[in-house]
Amino acid sequence: MNEFKRAKETYDNIPIPDELAQRVQTGIRQGKARSRNRRNRTVRRWIASAACFGALLAGLNLSPAMASAAASVPVLGGLFQVLTFVDYDKTEDGIHYSVSAPELEADGVLAEKVNAAIQEKMDQHLSKAQQDWNEYRDAFFATGGTEEEWNGREMDVIIDYEVKSQTGEQVSFVVSFSEGWVSSYEERYYYNLNLAQNRELTLQDFLGEDWVTVCNAAIRQQIDESAQADGTTMFFAPDEGGFTTVDETTSFYVREDGAVVVCFPKYSIAAGAAGNLEFVVQTAGK
């Protein structure tokens, strides 16, 4: 196992070849050029995505049927739509890709900004997954692993999203990026948007001027209530990296019933067994 760790550290220090970076940048430039025509944005964003995937995954060869605008979420008044602009499930060279990514179809710079951010995160996630898999495979064989032992190994790469709530003007959704194999990790990005006002929503918009105090009180109460009868808890103490306060960077989403849910990633304020943490701060009508 020590040999494996040393080999992994060696490969972690290997720089990404310039050729790969050039190919990624070329794909991104091509994708941006294709997405200028807004009337065909959904199709053209898929082409941009496929161009990037081709550079990053060396032959994934997505088909239009696999990466189509497969679903849409109707919204009151037709102000905007949340479309599934990439949707496919495929295994390639030991990596199982399960990808379902959203796109906002709406007027204004906010939708364009959010779509570009999601596209960038998706490209980065797929590139990192391929690099992680290559490094793990190289380290495996460098430490004496055989082809027979390697066969059957597989890594899961997952991109998914969930619309938490929507009205005629607002939408709240989360996009998750995860990777599972020898180790695993997950990143979640939360989007709370007012498409009529063309702006991102904040906790203050829902909880008022005293939003920090309101959030902190609700979170601390729920942390205290989670303790066992003997006082043990999975949450870290404040002086050990545990919860202290919310701020402008704190993630949240809004449920269909109007409840505001504040979110913290795994390991951030509690032991890993606690998973991703969510605290209900406000319920509609209260």
CSV table of C-alpha atoms in Angstrom, one decimal:
chain,number,residue,atom,x,y,z
A,1,MET,CA,0.0,0.0,0.0
A,2,ASN,CA,2.9,2.4,0.7
A,3,GLU,CA,4.3,1.7,-2.8
A,4,PHE,CA,0.9,2.5,-4.2
A,5,LYS,CA,0.8,5.8,-2.3
A,6,ARG,CA,4.3,6.8,-3.4
A,7,ALA,CA,3.4,5.9,-7.0
A,8,LYS,CA,0.2,7.9,-6.8
A,9,GLU,CA,2.1,10.9,-5.4
A,10,THR,CA,4.5,10.7,-8.3
A,11,TYR,CA,1.8,10.7,-10.8
A,12,ASP,CA,-0.1,13.6,-9.0
A,13,ASN,CA,3.0,15.7,-9.7
A,14,ILE,CA,3.0,15.0,-13.5
A,15,PRO,CA,1.9,18.2,-15.3
A,16,ILE,CA,-1.0,18.1,-17.7
A,17,PRO,CA,0.5,18.1,-21.3
A,18,ASP,CA,0.3,21.3,-23.2
A,19,GLU,CA,-1.4,19.4,-26.0
A,20,LEU,CA,-4.4,18.6,-23.8
A,21,ALA,CA,-4.8,22.2,-22.7
A,22,GLN,CA,-4.7,23.4,-26.3
A,23,ARG,CA,-7.3,20.8,-27.3
A,24,VAL,CA,-9.6,21.9,-24.4
A,25,GLN,CA,-9.2,25.6,-25.3
A,26,THR,CA,-9.9,24.8,-29.0
A,27,GLY,CA,-13.1,23.0,-28.1
A,28,ILE,CA,-14.3,25.8,-25.8
A,29,ARG,CA,-13.6,28.5,-28.5
A,30,GLN,CA,-15.6,26.3,-31.1
A,31,GLY,CA,-18.4,25.9,-28.6
A,32,LYS,CA,-18.7,29.6,-28.0
A,33,ALA,CA,-18.7,30.4,-31.7
A,34,ARG,CA,-21.5,27.9,-32.3
A,35,SER,CA,-23.7,29.3,-29.5
A,36,ARG,CA,-24.1,32.8,-30.8
A,37,ASN,CA,-27.4,32.2,-32.6
A,38,ARG,CA,-29.9,32.2,-29.7
A,39,ARG,CA,-32.7,30.7,-31.7
A,40,ASN,CA,-30.7,27.4,-31.9
A,41,ARG,CA,-29.1,27.7,-28.5
A,42,THR,CA,-30.2,24.3,-27.2
A,43,VAL,CA,-28.8,22.4,-30.2
A,44,ARG,CA,-25.7,24.6,-30.5
A,45,ARG,CA,-24.8,24.2,-26.8
A,46,TRP,CA,-25.0,20.5,-27.3
A,47,ILE,CA,-22.5,20.8,-30.2
A,48,ALA,CA,-20.2,22.9,-28.0
A,49,SER,CA,-20.5,20.3,-25.3
A,50,ALA,CA,-19.8,17.5,-27.7
A,51,ALA,CA,-16.7,19.4,-29.0
A,52,CYS,CA,-15.3,19.7,-25.5
A,53,PHE,CA,-16.1,16.1,-24.6
A,54,GLY,CA,-14.4,14.9,-27.7
A,55,ALA,CA,-11.2,16.7,-26.8
A,56,LEU,CA,-11.4,15.6,-23.2
A,57,LEU,CA,-12.6,12.0,-23.5
A,58,ALA,CA,-10.9,10.9,-26.7
A,59,GLY,CA,-13.6,9.3,-28.6
A,60,LEU,CA,-16.8,9.3,-26.5
A,61,ASN,CA,-18.7,10.0,-29.7
A,62,LEU,CA,-22.0,11.2,-28.4
A,63,SER,CA,-24.9,10.8,-30.7
A,64,PRO,CA,-27.7,13.4,-31.2
A,65,ALA,CA,-30.2,10.9,-29.8
A,66,MET,CA,-28.1,10.5,-26.6
A,67,ALA,CA,-27.4,14.2,-26.1
A,68,SER,CA,-30.7,15.7,-27.1
A,69,ALA,CA,-32.9,18.3,-25.4
A,70,ALA,CA,-34.7,15.4,-23.8
A,71,ALA,CA,-36.9,17.1,-21.2
A,72,SER,CA,-38.2,20.5,-20.3
A,73,VAL,CA,-39.9,21.9,-17.2
A,74,PRO,CA,-42.8,24.2,-18.1
A,75,VAL,CA,-43.0,27.4,-16.1
A,76,LEU,CA,-46.0,29.6,-15.4
A,77,GLY,CA,-46.3,32.4,-17.9
A,78,GLY,CA,-43.6,31.0,-20.2
A,79,LEU,CA,-40.9,33.5,-18.9
A,80,PHE,CA,-38.3,30.8,-19.0
A,81,GLN,CA,-37.6,27.0,-19.3
A,82,VAL,CA,-35.1,24.7,-17.7
A,83,LEU,CA,-34.1,22.3,-20.5
A,84,THR,CA,-32.0,19.1,-20.3
A,85,PHE,CA,-29.5,20.0,-23.1
A,86,VAL,CA,-27.2,17.0,-22.5
A,87,ASP,CA,-28.6,13.6,-21.4
A,88,TYR,CA,-26.7,10.3,-21.9
A,89,ASP,CA,-25.5,7.2,-20.1
A,90,LYS,CA,-22.5,5.3,-21.5
A,91,THR,CA,-19.4,3.3,-20.5
A,92,GLU,CA,-16.1,4.1,-22.3
A,93,ASP,CA,-12.7,2.7,-21.4
A,94,GLY,CA,-13.7,1.7,-17.8
A,95,ILE,CA,-15.5,5.0,-17.1
A,96,HIS,CA,-19.3,4.9,-16.7
A,97,TYR,CA,-20.7,8.3,-17.6
A,98,SER,CA,-24.2,9.3,-16.4
A,99,VAL,CA,-24.7,12.9,-17.5
A,100,SER,CA,-27.9,15.0,-17.3
A,101,ALA,CA,-27.1,18.7,-17.5
A,102,PRO,CA,-29.5,21.7,-17.6
A,103,GLU,CA,-29.8,24.9,-19.6
A,104,LEU,CA,-31.8,28.0,-18.9
A,105,GLU,CA,-33.8,29.2,-21.9
A,106,ALA,CA,-34.6,32.8,-21.2
A,107,ASP,CA,-33.9,36.4,-22.3
A,108,GLY,CA,-31.2,38.4,-20.6
A,109,VAL,CA,-27.6,38.1,-19.6
A,110,LEU,CA,-28.3,36.1,-16.4
A,111,ALA,CA,-29.4,33.0,-18.2
A,112,GLU,CA,-26.3,33.2,-20.5
A,113,LYS,CA,-24.0,33.7,-17.5
A,114,VAL,CA,-25.5,30.7,-15.6
A,115,ASN,CA,-25.4,28.5,-18.7
A,116,ALA,CA,-21.7,29.4,-19.3
A,117,ALA,CA,-20.9,28.6,-15.7
A,118,ILE,CA,-22.5,25.2,-15.8
A,119,GLN,CA,-20.8,24.4,-19.1
A,120,GLU,CA,-17.4,25.3,-17.7
A,121,LYS,CA,-17.9,23.2,-14.6
A,122,MET,CA,-19.0,20.3,-16.7
A,123,ASP,CA,-16.0,20.5,-18.9
A,124,GLN,CA,-13.7,20.7,-15.8
A,125,HIS,CA,-15.4,17.8,-14.1
A,126,LEU,CA,-15.1,15.5,-17.2
A,127,SER,CA,-11.5,16.5,-17.7
A,128,LYS,CA,-10.6,15.9,-14.1
A,129,ALA,CA,-12.3,12.5,-14.1
A,130,GLN,CA,-10.4,11.3,-17.1
A,131,GLN,CA,-7.1,12.5,-15.6
A,132,ASP,CA,-7.9,10.8,-12.2
A,133,TRP,CA,-8.7,7.5,-14.0
A,134,ASN,CA,-5.5,7.6,-16.1
A,135,GLU,CA,-3.3,8.4,-13.0
A,136,TYR,CA,-5.0,5.6,-11.0
A,137,ARG,CA,-4.4,3.1,-13.8
A,138,ASP,CA,-0.8,4.1,-14.3
A,139,ALA,CA,-0.1,3.8,-10.5
A,140,PHE,CA,-1.9,0.5,-10.4
A,141,PHE,CA,0.4,-1.1,-13.0
A,142,ALA,CA,3.5,0.7,-11.7
A,143,THR,CA,3.0,-1.0,-8.3
A,144,GLY,CA,2.7,-4.5,-9.8
A,145,GLY,CA,-1.0,-4.8,-10.7
A,146,THR,CA,-1.8,-7.1,-13.6
A,147,GLU,CA,-4.2,-6.9,-16.5
A,148,GLU,CA,-6.3,-9.6,-15.0
A,149,GLU,CA,-6.6,-7.7,-11.7
A,150,TRP,CA,-7.4,-4.5,-13.6
A,151,ASN,CA,-10.2,-6.0,-15.7
A,152,GLY,CA,-13.6,-5.2,-14.4
A,153,ARG,CA,-12.6,-2.0,-12.6
A,154,GLU,CA,-14.9,0.9,-13.3
A,155,MET,CA,-15.3,4.5,-12.2
A,156,ASP,CA,-18.6,6.4,-12.1
A,157,VAL,CA,-18.8,9.9,-13.4
A,158,ILE,CA,-22.1,11.6,-12.7
A,159,ILE,CA,-23.5,15.0,-13.5
A,160,ASP,CA,-27.1,15.6,-12.6
A,161,TYR,CA,-29.5,18.4,-11.6
A,162,GLU,CA,-32.8,18.9,-9.7
A,163,VAL,CA,-35.2,21.8,-9.9
A,164,LYS,CA,-36.2,22.5,-6.3
A,165,SER,CA,-38.9,25.1,-7.0
A,166,GLN,CA,-40.2,27.4,-9.7
A,167,THR,CA,-42.7,30.2,-10.1
A,168,GLY,CA,-43.5,32.4,-13.1
A,169,GLU,CA,-40.5,34.5,-12.4
A,170,GLN,CA,-38.1,32.5,-10.2
A,171,VAL,CA,-36.4,29.2,-10.2
A,172,SER,CA,-34.2,27.4,-7.6
A,173,PHE,CA,-32.1,24.4,-8.7
A,174,VAL,CA,-29.0,22.4,-7.9
A,175,VAL,CA,-26.4,20.9,-10.2
A,176,SER,CA,-24.3,18.1,-8.8
A,177,PHE,CA,-20.9,16.7,-10.0
A,178,SER,CA,-19.7,13.5,-8.5
A,179,GLU,CA,-17.0,10.8,-9.1
A,180,GLY,CA,-17.0,7.4,-7.5
A,181,TRP,CA,-14.3,4.7,-7.6
A,182,VAL,CA,-11.6,3.9,-5.1
A,183,SER,CA,-12.5,7.2,-3.4
A,184,SER,CA,-15.4,9.5,-4.1
A,185,TYR,CA,-16.3,13.1,-4.0
A,186,GLU,CA,-19.3,15.3,-4.9
A,187,GLU,CA,-19.6,19.0,-5.5
A,188,ARG,CA,-23.0,20.8,-5.6
A,189,TYR,CA,-23.8,24.2,-7.0
A,190,TYR,CA,-27.0,26.0,-6.1
A,191,TYR,CA,-28.8,28.5,-8.3
A,192,ASN,CA,-31.6,30.8,-7.1
A,193,LEU,CA,-32.6,33.2,-9.8
A,194,ASN,CA,-35.2,35.8,-10.6
A,195,LEU,CA,-35.5,35.8,-14.4
A,196,ALA,CA,-37.9,38.7,-14.5
A,197,GLN,CA,-35.5,41.0,-12.6
A,198,ASN,CA,-32.5,39.3,-14.3
A,199,ARG,CA,-30.6,38.8,-11.0
A,200,GLU,CA,-29.5,36.1,-8.5
A,201,LEU,CA,-31.5,35.8,-5.3
A,202,THR,CA,-30.0,36.0,-1.9
A,203,LEU,CA,-30.9,34.8,1.6
A,204,GLN,CA,-31.7,38.3,2.5
A,205,ASP,CA,-34.4,38.4,-0.2
A,206,PHE,CA,-36.2,35.6,1.6
A,207,LEU,CA,-35.4,36.2,5.2
A,208,GLY,CA,-35.1,40.0,5.5
A,209,GLU,CA,-32.5,42.3,6.9
A,210,ASP,CA,-31.8,40.1,9.9
A,211,TRP,CA,-31.1,37.1,7.7
A,212,VAL,CA,-27.8,36.2,9.4
A,213,THR,CA,-29.3,36.1,12.9
A,214,VAL,CA,-32.3,34.1,11.6
A,215,CYS,CA,-30.2,31.5,9.8
A,216,ASN,CA,-27.7,31.1,12.7
A,217,ALA,CA,-30.4,30.6,15.3
A,218,ALA,CA,-32.2,28.0,13.2
A,219,ILE,CA,-29.0,26.1,12.3
A,220,ARG,CA,-27.6,26.1,15.9
A,221,GLN,CA,-31.0,24.8,17.2
A,222,GLN,CA,-31.0,21.9,14.7
A,223,ILE,CA,-27.4,21.0,15.5
A,224,ASP,CA,-28.2,21.0,19.2
A,225,GLU,CA,-31.3,18.8,18.6
A,226,SER,CA,-29.2,16.3,16.6
A,227,ALA,CA,-27.1,15.4,19.7
A,228,GLN,CA,-27.5,12.0,21.2
A,229,ALA,CA,-28.8,11.5,24.8
A,230,ASP,CA,-25.2,11.2,26.0
A,231,GLY,CA,-24.2,14.5,24.3
A,232,THR,CA,-22.3,12.9,21.4
A,233,THR,CA,-22.7,14.5,18.0
A,234,MET,CA,-21.3,14.3,14.5
A,235,PHE,CA,-20.9,18.0,14.3
A,236,PHE,CA,-17.5,19.7,15.0
A,237,ALA,CA,-17.2,22.2,17.7
A,238,PRO,CA,-16.9,25.8,16.5
A,239,ASP,CA,-13.2,26.0,17.5
A,240,GLU,CA,-12.5,22.8,15.6
A,241,GLY,CA,-13.9,23.9,12.3
A,242,GLY,CA,-17.6,23.6,13.1
A,243,PHE,CA,-20.4,25.9,12.3
A,244,THR,CA,-19.9,29.6,13.3
A,245,THR,CA,-22.1,31.7,11.0
A,246,VAL,CA,-23.6,32.0,7.6
A,247,ASP,CA,-22.4,34.6,5.1
A,248,GLU,CA,-23.0,35.8,1.5
A,249,THR,CA,-21.3,32.6,0.1
A,250,THR,CA,-23.5,30.2,2.0
A,251,SER,CA,-25.4,27.9,-0.3
A,252,PHE,CA,-29.2,27.5,-0.2
A,253,TYR,CA,-32.2,26.5,-2.2
A,254,VAL,CA,-36.0,27.2,-2.0
A,255,ARG,CA,-38.5,24.3,-1.7
A,256,GLU,CA,-41.8,24.2,-3.5
A,257,ASP,CA,-43.5,25.0,-0.2
A,258,GLY,CA,-41.4,28.2,0.2
A,259,ALA,CA,-39.1,26.8,2.8
A,260,VAL,CA,-35.5,28.1,2.6
A,261,VAL,CA,-32.9,25.3,3.0
A,262,VAL,CA,-29.3,26.2,3.9
A,263,CYS,CA,-26.7,23.7,2.7
A,264,PHE,CA,-23.2,22.7,3.7
A,265,PRO,CA,-21.0,20.2,1.9
A,266,LYS,CA,-19.8,16.9,3.3
A,267,TYR,CA,-17.0,17.3,5.9
A,268,SER,CA,-17.4,21.1,6.1
A,269,ILE,CA,-18.9,21.3,9.6
A,270,ALA,CA,-19.4,17.7,10.6
A,271,ALA,CA,-17.9,14.2,10.2
A,272,GLY,CA,-18.2,12.6,6.8
A,273,ALA,CA,-20.9,10.1,8.0
A,274,ALA,CA,-23.3,13.1,8.3
A,275,GLY,CA,-23.1,13.6,4.5
A,276,ASN,CA,-24.2,16.8,2.8
A,277,LEU,CA,-26.0,18.8,5.4
A,278,GLU,CA,-29.3,20.8,5.0
A,279,PHE,CA,-31.0,23.0,7.5
A,280,VAL,CA,-34.6,24.3,7.0
A,281,VAL,CA,-34.5,28.0,8.0
A,282,GLN,CA,-37.9,29.3,7.0
A,283,THR,CA,-41.2,27.7,6.1
A,284,ALA,CA,-43.9,29.4,4.1
A,285,GLY,CA,-46.4,31.2,6.3
A,286,LYS,CA,-44.1,31.4,9.3
